[in-house]
PDB file of C-alpha atoms in Angstrom:
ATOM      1  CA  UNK H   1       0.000   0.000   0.000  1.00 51.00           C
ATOM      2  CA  UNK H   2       1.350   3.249  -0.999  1.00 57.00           C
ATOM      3  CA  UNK H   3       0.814   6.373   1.764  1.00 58.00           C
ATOM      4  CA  UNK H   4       1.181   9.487   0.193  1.00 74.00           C
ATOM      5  CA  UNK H   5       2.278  12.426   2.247  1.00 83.00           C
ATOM      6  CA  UNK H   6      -0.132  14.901   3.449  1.00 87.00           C
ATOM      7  CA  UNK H   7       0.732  18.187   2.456  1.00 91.00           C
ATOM      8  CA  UNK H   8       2.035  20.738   5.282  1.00 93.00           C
ATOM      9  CA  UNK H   9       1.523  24.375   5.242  1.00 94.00           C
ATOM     10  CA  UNK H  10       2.584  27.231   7.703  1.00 95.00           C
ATOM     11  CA  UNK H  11       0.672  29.783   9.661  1.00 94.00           C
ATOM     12  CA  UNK H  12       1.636  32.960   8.469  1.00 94.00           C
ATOM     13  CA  UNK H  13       1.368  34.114  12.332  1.00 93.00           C
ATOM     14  CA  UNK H  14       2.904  31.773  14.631  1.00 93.00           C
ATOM     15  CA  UNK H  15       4.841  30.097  12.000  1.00 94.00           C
ATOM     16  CA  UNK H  16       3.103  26.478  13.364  1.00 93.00           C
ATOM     17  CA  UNK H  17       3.178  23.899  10.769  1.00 94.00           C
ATOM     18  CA  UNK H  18       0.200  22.110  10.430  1.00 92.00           C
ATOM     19  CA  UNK H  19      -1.692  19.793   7.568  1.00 92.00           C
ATOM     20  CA  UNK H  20      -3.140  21.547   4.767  1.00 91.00           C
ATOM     21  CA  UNK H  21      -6.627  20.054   5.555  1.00 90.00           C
ATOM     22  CA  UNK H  22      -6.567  21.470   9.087  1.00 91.00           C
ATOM     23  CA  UNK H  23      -6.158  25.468   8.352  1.00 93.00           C
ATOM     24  CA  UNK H  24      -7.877  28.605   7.046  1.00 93.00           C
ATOM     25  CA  UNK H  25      -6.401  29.553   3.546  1.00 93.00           C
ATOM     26  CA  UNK H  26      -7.605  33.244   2.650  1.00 93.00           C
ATOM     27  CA  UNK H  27      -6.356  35.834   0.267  1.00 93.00           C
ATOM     28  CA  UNK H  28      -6.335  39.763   0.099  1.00 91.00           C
ATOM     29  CA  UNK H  29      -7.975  40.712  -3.406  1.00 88.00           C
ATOM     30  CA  UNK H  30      -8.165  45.035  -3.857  1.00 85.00           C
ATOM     31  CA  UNK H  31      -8.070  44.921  -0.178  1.00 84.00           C
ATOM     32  CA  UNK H  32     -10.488  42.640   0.616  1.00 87.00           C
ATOM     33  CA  UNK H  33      -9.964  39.186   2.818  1.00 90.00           C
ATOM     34  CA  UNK H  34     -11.977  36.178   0.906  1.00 89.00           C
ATOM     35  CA  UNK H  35     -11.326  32.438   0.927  1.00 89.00           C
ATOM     36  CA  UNK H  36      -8.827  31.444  -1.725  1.00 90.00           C
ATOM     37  CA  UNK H  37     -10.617  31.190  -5.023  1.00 90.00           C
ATOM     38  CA  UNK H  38      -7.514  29.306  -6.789  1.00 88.00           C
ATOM     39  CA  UNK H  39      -6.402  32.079  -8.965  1.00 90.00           C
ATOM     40  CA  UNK H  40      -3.434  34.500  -7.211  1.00 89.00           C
ATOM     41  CA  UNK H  41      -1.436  34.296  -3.910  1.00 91.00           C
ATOM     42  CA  UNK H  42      -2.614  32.918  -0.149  1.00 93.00           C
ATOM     43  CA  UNK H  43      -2.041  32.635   3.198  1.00 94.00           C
ATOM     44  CA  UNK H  44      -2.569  30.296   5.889  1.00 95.00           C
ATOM     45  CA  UNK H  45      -4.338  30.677   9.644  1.00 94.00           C
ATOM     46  CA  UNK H  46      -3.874  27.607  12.378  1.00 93.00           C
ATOM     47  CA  UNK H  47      -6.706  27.184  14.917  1.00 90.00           C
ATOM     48  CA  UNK H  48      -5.395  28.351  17.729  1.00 91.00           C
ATOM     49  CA  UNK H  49      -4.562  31.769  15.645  1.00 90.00           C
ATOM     50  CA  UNK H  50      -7.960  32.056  14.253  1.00 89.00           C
ATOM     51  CA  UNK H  51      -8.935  32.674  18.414  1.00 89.00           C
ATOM     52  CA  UNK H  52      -6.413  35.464  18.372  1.00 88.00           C
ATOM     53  CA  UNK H  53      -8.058  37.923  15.987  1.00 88.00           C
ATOM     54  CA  UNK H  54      -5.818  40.771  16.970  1.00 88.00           C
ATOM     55  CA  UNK H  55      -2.740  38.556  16.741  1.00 87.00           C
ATOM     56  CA  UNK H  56      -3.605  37.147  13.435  1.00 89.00           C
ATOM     57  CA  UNK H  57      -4.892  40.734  11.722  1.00 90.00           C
ATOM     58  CA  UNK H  58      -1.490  42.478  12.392  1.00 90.00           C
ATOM     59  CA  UNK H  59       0.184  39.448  10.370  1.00 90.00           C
ATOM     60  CA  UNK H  60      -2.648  39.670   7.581  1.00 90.00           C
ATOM     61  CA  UNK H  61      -1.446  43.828   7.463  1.00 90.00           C
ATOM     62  CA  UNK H  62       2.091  42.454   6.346  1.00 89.00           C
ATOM     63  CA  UNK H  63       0.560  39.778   4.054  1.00 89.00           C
ATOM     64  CA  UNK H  64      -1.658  42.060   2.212  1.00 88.00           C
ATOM     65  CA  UNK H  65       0.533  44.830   2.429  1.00 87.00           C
ATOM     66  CA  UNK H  66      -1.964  47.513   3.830  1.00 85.00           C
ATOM     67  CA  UNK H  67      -3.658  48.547   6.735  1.00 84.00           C
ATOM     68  CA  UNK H  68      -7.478  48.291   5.640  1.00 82.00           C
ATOM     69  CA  UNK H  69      -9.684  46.585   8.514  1.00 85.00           C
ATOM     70  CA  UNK H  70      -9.672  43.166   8.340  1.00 87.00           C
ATOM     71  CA  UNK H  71     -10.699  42.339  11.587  1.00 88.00           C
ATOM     72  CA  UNK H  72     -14.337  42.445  11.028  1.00 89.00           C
ATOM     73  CA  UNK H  73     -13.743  40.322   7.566  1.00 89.00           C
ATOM     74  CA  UNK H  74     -11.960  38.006   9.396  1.00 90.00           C
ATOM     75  CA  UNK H  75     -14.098  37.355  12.148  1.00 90.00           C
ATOM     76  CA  UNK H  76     -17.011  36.927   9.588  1.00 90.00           C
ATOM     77  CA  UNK H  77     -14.131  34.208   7.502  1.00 90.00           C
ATOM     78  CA  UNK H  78     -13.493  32.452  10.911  1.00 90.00           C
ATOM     79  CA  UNK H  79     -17.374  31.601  11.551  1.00 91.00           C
ATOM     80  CA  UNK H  80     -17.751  29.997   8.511  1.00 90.00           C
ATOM     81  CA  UNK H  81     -14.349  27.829   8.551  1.00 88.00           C
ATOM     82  CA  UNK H  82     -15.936  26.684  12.034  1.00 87.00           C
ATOM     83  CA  UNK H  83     -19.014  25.986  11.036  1.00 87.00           C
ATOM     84  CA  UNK H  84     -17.902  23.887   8.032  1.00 77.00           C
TER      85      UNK H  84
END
């Protein structure tokens, strides 16, 4: 039987490296934060980081580059990854 590696990504604010299956991957389009769509660049949250909204939103200002609010978009993001 063949076992294939599961792919590992890290959190872009604790630097934790975790599965693939088991994080948030978002992207900043015209300064917007959306779920990745498969076209362009993303990012990825761990669990414990989603918790820490102010934590995680000052490494999403580096990501994307800008200082637009994100905290309310990624609250909204969050509640929806943990309801899935």
């Amino acid at each position: 039987m063949n076992l294939k590696n599961k792919p590992i990504r890290t959190c872009i604010s604790c630097r934790a490296k975790s599965e693939q299956n088991l994080m948030l991957r978002l992207q900043c389009k015209e300064k917007l934060l959306s779920s990745f769509d498969g076209i362009g660049r993303s990012f990825y949250l761990c669990d414990a980081c989603c918790d820490d909204i102010q934590k995680s939103v000052k490494s999403i200002y580096r990501q994307c580059k800008n200082k637009a609010d994100y905290e309310v978009q990624l609250k909204e993001m969050v509640e929806i990854w943990k309801t899935k």
